[in-house]
Amino acid sequence: MNTATIKVHDATGTPRSSFPLDRWYVAAFSSDIRDKPVGRTLLNQKVVLFRTGNGQIAALEDRCCHRSLPLSCGTVEAEGVRCGYHGMLYAPSGQCLEIPGQERVPSKACVRPYHVAEKNQIVWIWMPSVAGAAPSEEPPVYSPHDDPRYRFGSGMYHYNSPWQLIHDNLLDLSHLGYVHLKTIGGDAHLHMNAAMKVTQDGDSVKVVRLMPGSTPPPTYRAAWPFGDKCDRWQEIVFRVSHLEIWTGAIEPGTDSIENPDRGGFHMRGFHGITPETETTCHYFWSMASNRHPERDDNFETVVEQTEFTFDEDRGVIEAQYRNMLQFGDRATWLDIHVDAGANRARRIVERLTTQSLA
Amino acid sequence: MNTATIKVHDATGTPRSSFPLDRWYVAAFSSDIRDKPVGRTLLNQKVVLFRTGNGQIAALEDRCCHRSLPLSCGTVEAEGVRCGYHGMLYAPSGQCLEIPGQERVPSKACVRPYHVAEKNQIVWIWMPSVAGAAPSEEPPVYSPHDDPRYRFGSGMYHYNSPWQLIHDNLLDLSHLGYVHLKTIGGDAHLHMNAAMKVTQDGDSVKVVRLMPGSTPPPTYRAAWPFGDKCDRWQEIVFRVSHLEIWTGAIEPGTDSIENPDRGGFHMRGFHGITPETETTCHYFWSMASNRHPERDDNFETVVEQTEFTFDEDRGVIEAQYRNMLQFGDRATWLDIHVDAGANRARRIVERLTTQSLA
Amino acid sequence: MNTATIKVHDATGTPRSSFPLDRWYVAAFSSDIRDKPVGRTLLNQKVVLFRTGNGQIAALEDRCCHRSLPLSCGTVEAEGVRCGYHGMLYAPSGQCLEIPGQERVPSKACVRPYHVAEKNQIVWIWMPSVAGAAPSEEPPVYSPHDDPRYRFGSGMYHYNSPWQLIHDNLLDLSHLGYVHLKTIGGDAHLHMNAAMKVTQDGDSVKVVRLMPGSTPPPTYRAAWPFGDKCDRWQEIVFRVSHLEIWTGAIEPGTDSIENPDRGGFHMRGFHGITPETETTCHYFWSMASNRHPERDDNFETVVEQTEFTFDEDRGVIEAQYRNMLQFGDRATWLDIHVDAGANRARRIVERLTTQSLA
């Protein structure tokens, strides 16, 4: 299952991707893109993101066509982004608008543009298999960011590991009892023994694990007045560009954890995993949670502990990947019961990658 | 004499070694292995060392067979080492004892074990040419660690250089007058001009240099009440896995430096050099010394200055190796008189490496 | 225009250079070479520079012929440089003079010498196409270092970029208005629109840009009592080994900026760019300036701001090069009006490099 794909560029300069194309990926959170250009490599393509005068998000290839300085080293103006070396100004269309000191701007003075869209405070970028092709569908909806019941905090990690190792991690929360004892862990054996229900719907995989009678872990206790036990649920929905993970718990006897409108304490996680290269990726996360009506707002605690939890995951996943590299071909994997969801996700990504190359 | 060997794995996954196999190497000092697993790469093989409940040392391939996390990221329990990702537990035999949440543990859920032995406070590991083969001899004895006349301190270096550059360094102590003037150096010309006696016994090389009438260097003066001059000796015994270096000095006229039971000030060094890869190695050292009956115990000074001395050596050797890499094929070596011992050791290692591959 | 040349050694061990040979390059400033040997890689060749007892500069291959330690890790003595490992002593001719403890010094105990010359407080090294060949011309003269009207400060940068990217930068000062607004920038559009006169004389290129009526930038104001406006000039002379850049300004109406003996505020920059490898280089700079008779000496300010300016350039050029590497073959360059001088310099270097290989 190891990925060791070589990056190949075709004749048009588009990387022959090792990733599913013709789909939206997360490029940023809205709050990341303010008054400065932001450079980021997404699916092997260097992109600069910026906002023009009217607040519109734009994305271009991150390279001035004159002498190759990243446009992300430049400055943002009302009409576009200006290179920080000799001042060439580019519109969101990629066309150069001005070459200081030169009257004529040749039409080939341009860089490749990308389609971008902002929705639910997430910046999505369309990664086409044919350079310049327009999106064939709307960007994904993620409503918890705009749901009045929740507040959310967000962050971003750069990972020195292939993106799918994060899918594996998130699709199998049985690791909570070994990796995250200080925050959301709970009882390791209860987690491992809880029945795991895996279903698939098209290119989406859903993993549900219900754990009634569980001991509330530290983060849950900090945010909600649980007694000795709580009924916990974990609902994970995988899509190629991102996972939605809705975990939470109710006081036993107050509601059914199988009811989609259940009350109790909610942690709704967004996990946008965007490949940077075959061996590195960006991880855009947010955590939304609700407040108990008679409790102080412990939202900061929830976000802090979420970040601590994700730091632990990064430690594990990057150590895993370094070890895979060191063992090379000998790092074969033995599947166990918890891998059902992750293996389905891997088959989906593999199928869609092959389609992109066809 | 440059080493630029390529690491090759044969069909069974054993690296075709660039090193002599079927022998013991130093894996650790006893005091390194306490209540946490320790990961270390030895002869290109990633190994985890740990102690089980009864205090026995064990060593396994450092990779969980499930998803390749290093077992050294896990925890030690009475029966073995538990993976820090999904909790698989491994016995010292390499067999998985438990897969949390799964009833059946398949027999192929196992990792490669290594034979280890603890002796004289040193942890030895047997590196076989055929995976799993049992040791054909007892691990080496190093008595000064358990000799009541001595106290010893120890340490470990990671070197960015091939292991044999350290052999070269230790088999020719003529460099003391140029590299170690602040500690054990003494007079450069006296060192260079002293007769050097080189003998070989099987796979062992002995280099002896006697320097009567030498000026006591700073470390000697700190530890022993020498006058203006002392009679110094250097006895170096090379074996593939480690060198024993017995240096010391007596007050002139009080004893013969050729007498193996001589008195005076003793510095008995253990130097376990274990390849990590073809271009890096581990250096396990200890320094044992005796105390003058009418002198304060300056043992800490001896160990501190030993460490300072070894820091100087590392600076020289790593600079030497970087230079060899930069000059490449043009970094030919011209032999001089002091190289007799080192060259014999190189021939022994070369012969034994070829035998290991046969 | 990207350089991605492979380094090749011919049978004599001389690198088949990617650079023009049979010429002087800057190896150091005189003040860099004092009582310790200095190691530096120049045109892929590792060199040690030192001064013998009579103050003469010498340069040798930086590798002891015994065990490859850099001679720059050793010490300087009256007759030469002594290796820091086993004490071999080398004369400026490259011949080993002494092997401590060994009577005979074989004639092959030697290292390659380089011709060096010290002039105007600059240390020049002759890089021949045939190892050992003597210089066929005198080293360049740079008089401002010894001109009583000026004081100068100097510094050295190591650049992670090919050397020619610095030529490009210096031959087109139109970037001042975008990169150096805090020091010597001035008005971006005025700079871009000023006529640029490019002339060539053999292997030398001259770029002149006159900007009468310019707003004095911060560094100029700090050093000279300019009013609202000044008449600025920029004269850049490119040679393969170094550029001389004479910039400055006069109070409007007091002199002609086209007069080579003009008064006003002078900044005379020396820019010795010496390749280290195909992808890295050394940048030796000095800045000489004059003092206004009725003004405090603000020389330190001029040098500090020069260094700040060069830091900005380094940031831009190294970002440019990283981007070129990441875009690879797709990092094509579109020429604009300001590139006339830089492109001539590139053609000269290309022609001379081909000649060196012939």
Coordinates of C-alpha atoms in Angstrom, one line a residue, chain B:
Chain B
M1 CA 40.2 2.8 0.8
N2 CA 36.9 4.8 0.6
T3 CA 33.7 3.0 1.3
A4 CA 30.9 3.7 -1.0
T5 CA 29.0 0.5 -0.9
I6 CA 25.4 0.3 -1.9
K7 CA 23.0 -1.4 0.5
V8 CA 21.2 -4.3 -1.1
H9 CA 18.5 -6.5 0.3
D10 CA 18.3 -10.1 -0.7
A11 CA 15.1 -12.0 -1.3
T12 CA 14.5 -12.7 2.4
G13 CA 14.7 -9.1 3.3
T14 CA 18.0 -9.3 5.1
P15 CA 20.3 -6.5 4.0
R16 CA 23.3 -7.9 2.2
S17 CA 25.6 -6.4 4.6
S18 CA 28.7 -4.2 4.0
F19 CA 29.8 -5.4 7.4
P20 CA 31.2 -8.5 9.0
L21 CA 28.2 -10.6 10.2
D22 CA 27.8 -13.6 12.6
R23 CA 29.2 -11.7 15.5
W24 CA 28.3 -9.6 18.5
Y25 CA 28.1 -5.9 18.3
V26 CA 27.4 -3.4 21.0
A27 CA 23.8 -2.3 21.0
A28 CA 23.7 -0.2 24.2
F29 CA 25.1 0.1 27.7
S30 CA 22.9 -1.6 30.3
S31 CA 22.0 1.7 31.9
D32 CA 20.5 2.9 28.6
I33 CA 17.6 0.4 28.7
R34 CA 15.2 1.2 31.5
D35 CA 11.4 1.4 31.4
K36 CA 11.0 2.7 27.9
P37 CA 11.7 1.0 24.5
V38 CA 14.8 2.3 22.7
G39 CA 15.0 2.4 18.9
R40 CA 18.3 2.2 17.2
T41 CA 19.6 1.4 13.7
L42 CA 22.4 -1.2 13.8
L43 CA 24.1 -2.4 10.6
N44 CA 21.2 -0.9 8.5
Q45 CA 18.6 -2.8 10.7
K46 CA 16.1 -0.9 12.8
V47 CA 15.9 -2.5 16.2
V48 CA 13.9 -1.8 19.3
L49 CA 15.5 -2.7 22.6
F50 CA 13.5 -3.1 25.8
R51 CA 13.4 -5.0 29.2
T52 CA 10.5 -7.3 30.0
G53 CA 9.0 -7.6 33.5
N54 CA 11.8 -9.9 34.7
G55 CA 14.5 -7.4 33.7
Q56 CA 15.6 -9.5 30.6
I57 CA 16.8 -7.5 27.6
A58 CA 15.0 -8.2 24.4
A59 CA 15.4 -6.8 20.8
L60 CA 12.9 -6.9 17.9
E61 CA 12.7 -5.3 14.5
D62 CA 11.4 -1.8 15.2
R63 CA 8.2 -1.9 13.1
C64 CA 4.7 -3.0 14.0
C65 CA 3.5 -5.4 11.4
H66 CA 0.1 -3.7 11.2
R67 CA 0.9 -0.1 10.0
S68 CA 4.6 0.2 10.4
L69 CA 4.8 2.5 13.4
P70 CA 8.2 2.0 15.2
L71 CA 7.6 -0.1 18.3
S72 CA 10.0 2.2 20.0
C73 CA 7.1 4.8 19.9
G74 CA 5.1 2.4 22.2
T75 CA 5.3 1.3 25.8
V76 CA 6.9 -1.6 27.7
E77 CA 4.8 -4.0 29.6
A78 CA 5.7 -7.1 31.7
E79 CA 5.3 -9.5 28.7
G80 CA 6.7 -7.3 26.0
V81 CA 6.4 -4.1 24.0
R82 CA 3.0 -2.6 23.0
C83 CA 2.6 -0.5 19.8
G84 CA 1.6 3.1 20.5
Y85 CA -0.9 3.3 17.6
H86 CA -3.5 0.4 17.9
G87 CA -2.1 -1.4 20.9
M88 CA -0.7 -4.6 19.4
L89 CA 1.5 -6.4 22.0
Y90 CA 4.7 -8.3 21.0
A91 CA 6.6 -10.9 23.1
P92 CA 10.5 -11.0 23.0
S93 CA 10.1 -13.8 20.6
G94 CA 8.6 -11.4 18.1
Q95 CA 5.2 -13.1 18.2
C96 CA 2.2 -10.8 18.6
L97 CA 0.3 -11.7 21.8
E98 CA -2.7 -9.4 21.5
I99 CA -4.6 -7.4 18.9
P100 CA -7.0 -5.3 21.0
G101 CA -10.6 -5.8 19.9
Q102 CA -9.8 -8.8 17.7
E103 CA -10.2 -12.3 19.1
R104 CA -7.8 -14.2 16.8
V105 CA -4.2 -13.3 16.5
P106 CA -2.9 -14.7 13.2
S107 CA 0.5 -16.4 13.4
K108 CA 1.9 -14.1 10.8
A109 CA 1.3 -11.2 13.2
C110 CA 5.0 -11.2 14.2
V111 CA 8.2 -9.3 13.8
R112 CA 11.8 -10.4 13.6
P113 CA 13.6 -11.0 16.9
Y114 CA 17.3 -10.6 17.6
H115 CA 19.5 -12.4 20.1
V116 CA 20.8 -10.1 22.8
A117 CA 23.0 -10.6 25.8
E118 CA 24.0 -8.4 28.7
K119 CA 27.5 -8.8 30.1
N120 CA 29.8 -6.4 32.1
Q121 CA 27.0 -3.8 31.8
I122 CA 27.1 -3.9 28.1
V123 CA 24.2 -5.0 25.9
W124 CA 25.4 -7.1 23.0
I125 CA 23.4 -8.0 19.9
W126 CA 24.1 -10.9 17.6
M127 CA 24.0 -9.9 13.9
P128 CA 23.5 -13.1 11.9
S129 CA 24.1 -13.5 8.2
V130 CA 20.9 -15.7 8.1
A131 CA 17.9 -14.1 9.8
G132 CA 17.1 -15.7 13.1
A133 CA 20.3 -17.8 13.4
A134 CA 21.5 -18.4 16.9
P135 CA 24.8 -17.0 18.2
S136 CA 27.7 -19.4 17.7
E137 CA 29.8 -17.9 20.5
E138 CA 29.6 -16.1 23.8
P139 CA 29.6 -12.3 23.8
P140 CA 32.9 -10.7 24.6
V141 CA 34.1 -10.1 28.2
Y142 CA 35.1 -6.7 29.3
S143 CA 36.3 -7.0 32.9
P144 CA 37.3 -3.4 33.8
H145 CA 33.6 -2.5 34.2
D146 CA 33.4 -4.9 37.1
D147 CA 36.9 -4.5 38.5
P148 CA 36.8 -3.1 42.1
R149 CA 40.0 -1.0 41.4
Y150 CA 38.1 1.1 38.9
R151 CA 35.2 3.4 38.5
F152 CA 33.9 4.1 35.0
G153 CA 31.8 6.6 33.2
S154 CA 30.3 6.1 29.8
G155 CA 28.6 7.8 26.9
M156 CA 27.5 7.4 23.3
Y157 CA 28.1 9.4 20.1
H158 CA 26.3 9.3 16.9
Y159 CA 28.9 9.8 14.1
N160 CA 28.3 11.1 10.6
S161 CA 31.1 9.0 9.3
P162 CA 31.8 5.4 8.3
W163 CA 32.8 3.3 11.4
Q164 CA 36.3 2.5 10.1
L165 CA 37.4 6.1 10.3
I166 CA 37.1 5.7 14.1
H167 CA 39.1 2.5 14.0
D168 CA 41.8 4.4 12.1
N169 CA 41.8 7.2 14.7
L170 CA 42.0 4.9 17.7
L171 CA 44.6 2.6 16.3
D172 CA 47.0 5.5 15.8
L173 CA 47.3 7.6 18.9
S174 CA 50.1 9.7 17.4
H175 CA 47.3 12.3 16.7
L176 CA 47.2 13.1 20.4
G177 CA 49.9 15.7 20.1
Y178 CA 48.0 17.6 17.4
V179 CA 44.3 17.0 18.3
H180 CA 44.2 16.7 22.1
L181 CA 46.7 19.2 23.5
K182 CA 44.2 20.4 26.1
T183 CA 43.7 17.0 27.7
I184 CA 45.8 13.9 27.0
G185 CA 48.1 15.3 24.3
G186 CA 51.5 15.7 25.6
D187 CA 54.5 16.4 23.4
A188 CA 53.7 16.0 19.7
H189 CA 57.2 15.1 18.5
L190 CA 57.8 12.6 21.4
H191 CA 54.6 10.9 20.5
M192 CA 55.4 10.7 16.8
N193 CA 58.9 9.5 17.3
A194 CA 58.1 6.8 19.9
A195 CA 58.5 3.3 18.5
M196 CA 55.2 1.7 17.6
K197 CA 54.9 -2.1 17.9
V198 CA 52.1 -3.7 15.9
T199 CA 51.2 -7.4 16.3
Q200 CA 48.3 -9.4 15.0
D201 CA 46.6 -12.4 16.6
G202 CA 43.8 -13.8 14.4
D203 CA 41.2 -11.1 13.9
S204 CA 42.7 -8.9 16.6
V205 CA 45.4 -6.2 16.2
K206 CA 47.5 -4.9 19.0
V207 CA 49.4 -1.6 18.9
V208 CA 51.8 -0.7 21.7
R209 CA 53.7 2.6 22.1
L210 CA 55.9 3.3 25.1
M211 CA 56.9 6.8 25.9
P212 CA 59.3 7.0 28.9
G213 CA 60.2 10.5 30.1
S214 CA 57.1 12.1 28.7
T215 CA 55.6 15.3 30.1
P216 CA 52.4 14.5 32.0
P217 CA 49.4 16.0 30.0
P218 CA 46.6 18.0 31.8
T219 CA 44.3 15.0 32.4
Y220 CA 47.1 13.0 34.0
R221 CA 48.1 15.8 36.2
A222 CA 44.6 16.4 37.4
A223 CA 44.2 12.8 38.5
W224 CA 47.6 11.8 39.8
P225 CA 50.4 13.6 41.6
F226 CA 53.0 13.3 38.8
G227 CA 56.3 15.3 38.9
D228 CA 57.9 16.8 35.8
K229 CA 58.0 13.6 33.8
C230 CA 56.3 10.3 33.7
D231 CA 56.7 7.0 31.8
R232 CA 53.6 6.6 29.6
W233 CA 52.2 3.6 27.8
Q234 CA 49.5 3.1 25.2
E235 CA 48.1 -0.4 24.5
I236 CA 45.4 -0.6 21.9
V237 CA 43.7 -3.9 21.2
F238 CA 41.4 -3.8 18.1
R239 CA 38.6 -6.3 17.6
V240 CA 35.9 -5.9 14.9
S241 CA 33.2 -5.0 17.4
H242 CA 35.2 -2.9 19.9
L243 CA 38.6 -1.6 20.9
E244 CA 40.2 -1.8 24.4
I245 CA 42.7 1.0 25.0
W246 CA 44.7 0.9 28.1
T247 CA 46.8 4.0 28.6
G248 CA 48.5 5.3 31.7
A249 CA 51.7 6.4 33.3
I250 CA 53.9 5.7 36.3
E251 CA 56.3 8.0 38.2
P252 CA 59.7 7.2 36.6
G253 CA 61.7 4.6 38.5
T254 CA 58.7 3.2 40.4
D255 CA 57.7 0.4 38.1
S256 CA 58.2 -0.9 34.5
I257 CA 55.7 0.3 31.9
E258 CA 56.1 -3.1 30.2
N259 CA 54.9 -5.0 33.3
P260 CA 51.2 -5.9 32.7
D261 CA 50.6 -5.6 36.4
R262 CA 52.1 -2.2 36.6
G263 CA 50.9 0.4 39.1
G264 CA 50.5 4.1 38.4
F265 CA 47.6 5.9 36.9
H266 CA 45.3 3.9 34.6
M267 CA 42.9 5.0 32.0
R268 CA 41.1 2.0 30.5
G269 CA 38.9 2.8 27.6
F270 CA 36.2 0.7 26.0
H271 CA 35.3 1.8 22.5
G272 CA 32.3 -0.1 20.9
I273 CA 32.0 1.0 17.3
T274 CA 28.8 -0.3 15.7
P275 CA 27.9 0.7 12.2
E276 CA 24.5 2.3 11.8
T277 CA 24.7 2.5 8.0
E278 CA 27.6 2.5 5.6
T279 CA 28.1 6.2 6.3
T280 CA 27.2 6.6 9.9
C281 CA 27.9 4.8 13.2
H282 CA 27.3 4.6 16.9
Y283 CA 30.3 5.0 19.2
F284 CA 29.8 3.6 22.7
W285 CA 32.6 4.5 25.0
S286 CA 33.5 4.1 28.6
M287 CA 36.4 5.3 30.6
A288 CA 37.5 3.5 33.8
S289 CA 40.3 4.9 36.0
N290 CA 41.8 4.3 39.4
R291 CA 42.4 6.7 42.3
H292 CA 45.7 7.7 43.9
P293 CA 45.4 6.7 47.6
E294 CA 46.5 10.1 48.8
R295 CA 44.7 12.2 46.3
D296 CA 41.1 13.6 46.1
D297 CA 39.0 11.5 43.8
N298 CA 39.3 13.3 40.5
F299 CA 37.2 10.8 38.6
E300 CA 34.7 13.3 37.4
T301 CA 37.5 15.3 35.9
V302 CA 38.9 12.3 34.1
V303 CA 35.5 11.5 32.6
E304 CA 34.8 15.1 31.6
Q305 CA 38.1 15.5 29.9
T306 CA 37.7 12.1 28.2
E307 CA 34.4 13.4 26.8
F308 CA 36.1 16.6 25.7
T309 CA 38.8 14.6 24.0
F310 CA 36.2 12.5 22.2
D311 CA 34.4 15.6 21.0
E312 CA 37.6 16.8 19.5
D313 CA 38.0 13.5 17.7
R314 CA 34.5 13.6 16.4
G315 CA 35.1 17.1 15.0
V316 CA 38.2 15.9 13.1
I317 CA 36.7 12.6 11.8
E318 CA 33.4 14.2 10.6
A319 CA 35.4 17.0 8.9
Q320 CA 37.6 14.3 7.3
Y321 CA 34.6 12.4 6.0
R322 CA 32.8 15.4 4.6
N323 CA 36.0 16.2 2.8
M324 CA 36.3 12.7 1.5
L325 CA 32.8 13.0 0.1
Q326 CA 33.5 16.3 -1.5
F327 CA 36.7 15.1 -3.2
G328 CA 35.2 11.8 -4.2
D329 CA 37.4 9.6 -6.2
R330 CA 40.2 12.1 -6.0
A331 CA 40.5 11.6 -2.2
T332 CA 43.3 9.1 -2.5
W333 CA 45.3 8.3 0.7
L334 CA 49.0 8.3 1.1
D335 CA 50.1 5.9 3.9
I336 CA 52.7 7.0 6.4
H337 CA 54.5 5.2 9.2
V338 CA 51.7 5.6 11.8
D339 CA 49.1 3.7 9.7
A340 CA 50.5 0.2 10.2
G341 CA 47.9 -0.9 12.8
A342 CA 44.9 0.8 11.1
N343 CA 45.7 -0.8 7.8
R344 CA 45.8 -4.3 9.4
A345 CA 42.4 -3.7 11.0
R346 CA 41.0 -2.6 7.6
R347 CA 42.3 -5.8 6.0
I348 CA 40.6 -7.9 8.7
V349 CA 37.3 -6.1 8.3
E350 CA 37.5 -6.5 4.5
R351 CA 38.2 -10.2 4.7
L352 CA 35.4 -10.8 7.2
T353 CA 32.9 -8.8 5.2
T354 CA 33.6 -10.8 2.1
Q355 CA 33.1 -14.0 4.2
S356 CA 29.8 -12.7 5.4
L357 CA 28.6 -12.3 1.9
A358 CA 29.8 -15.7 0.7

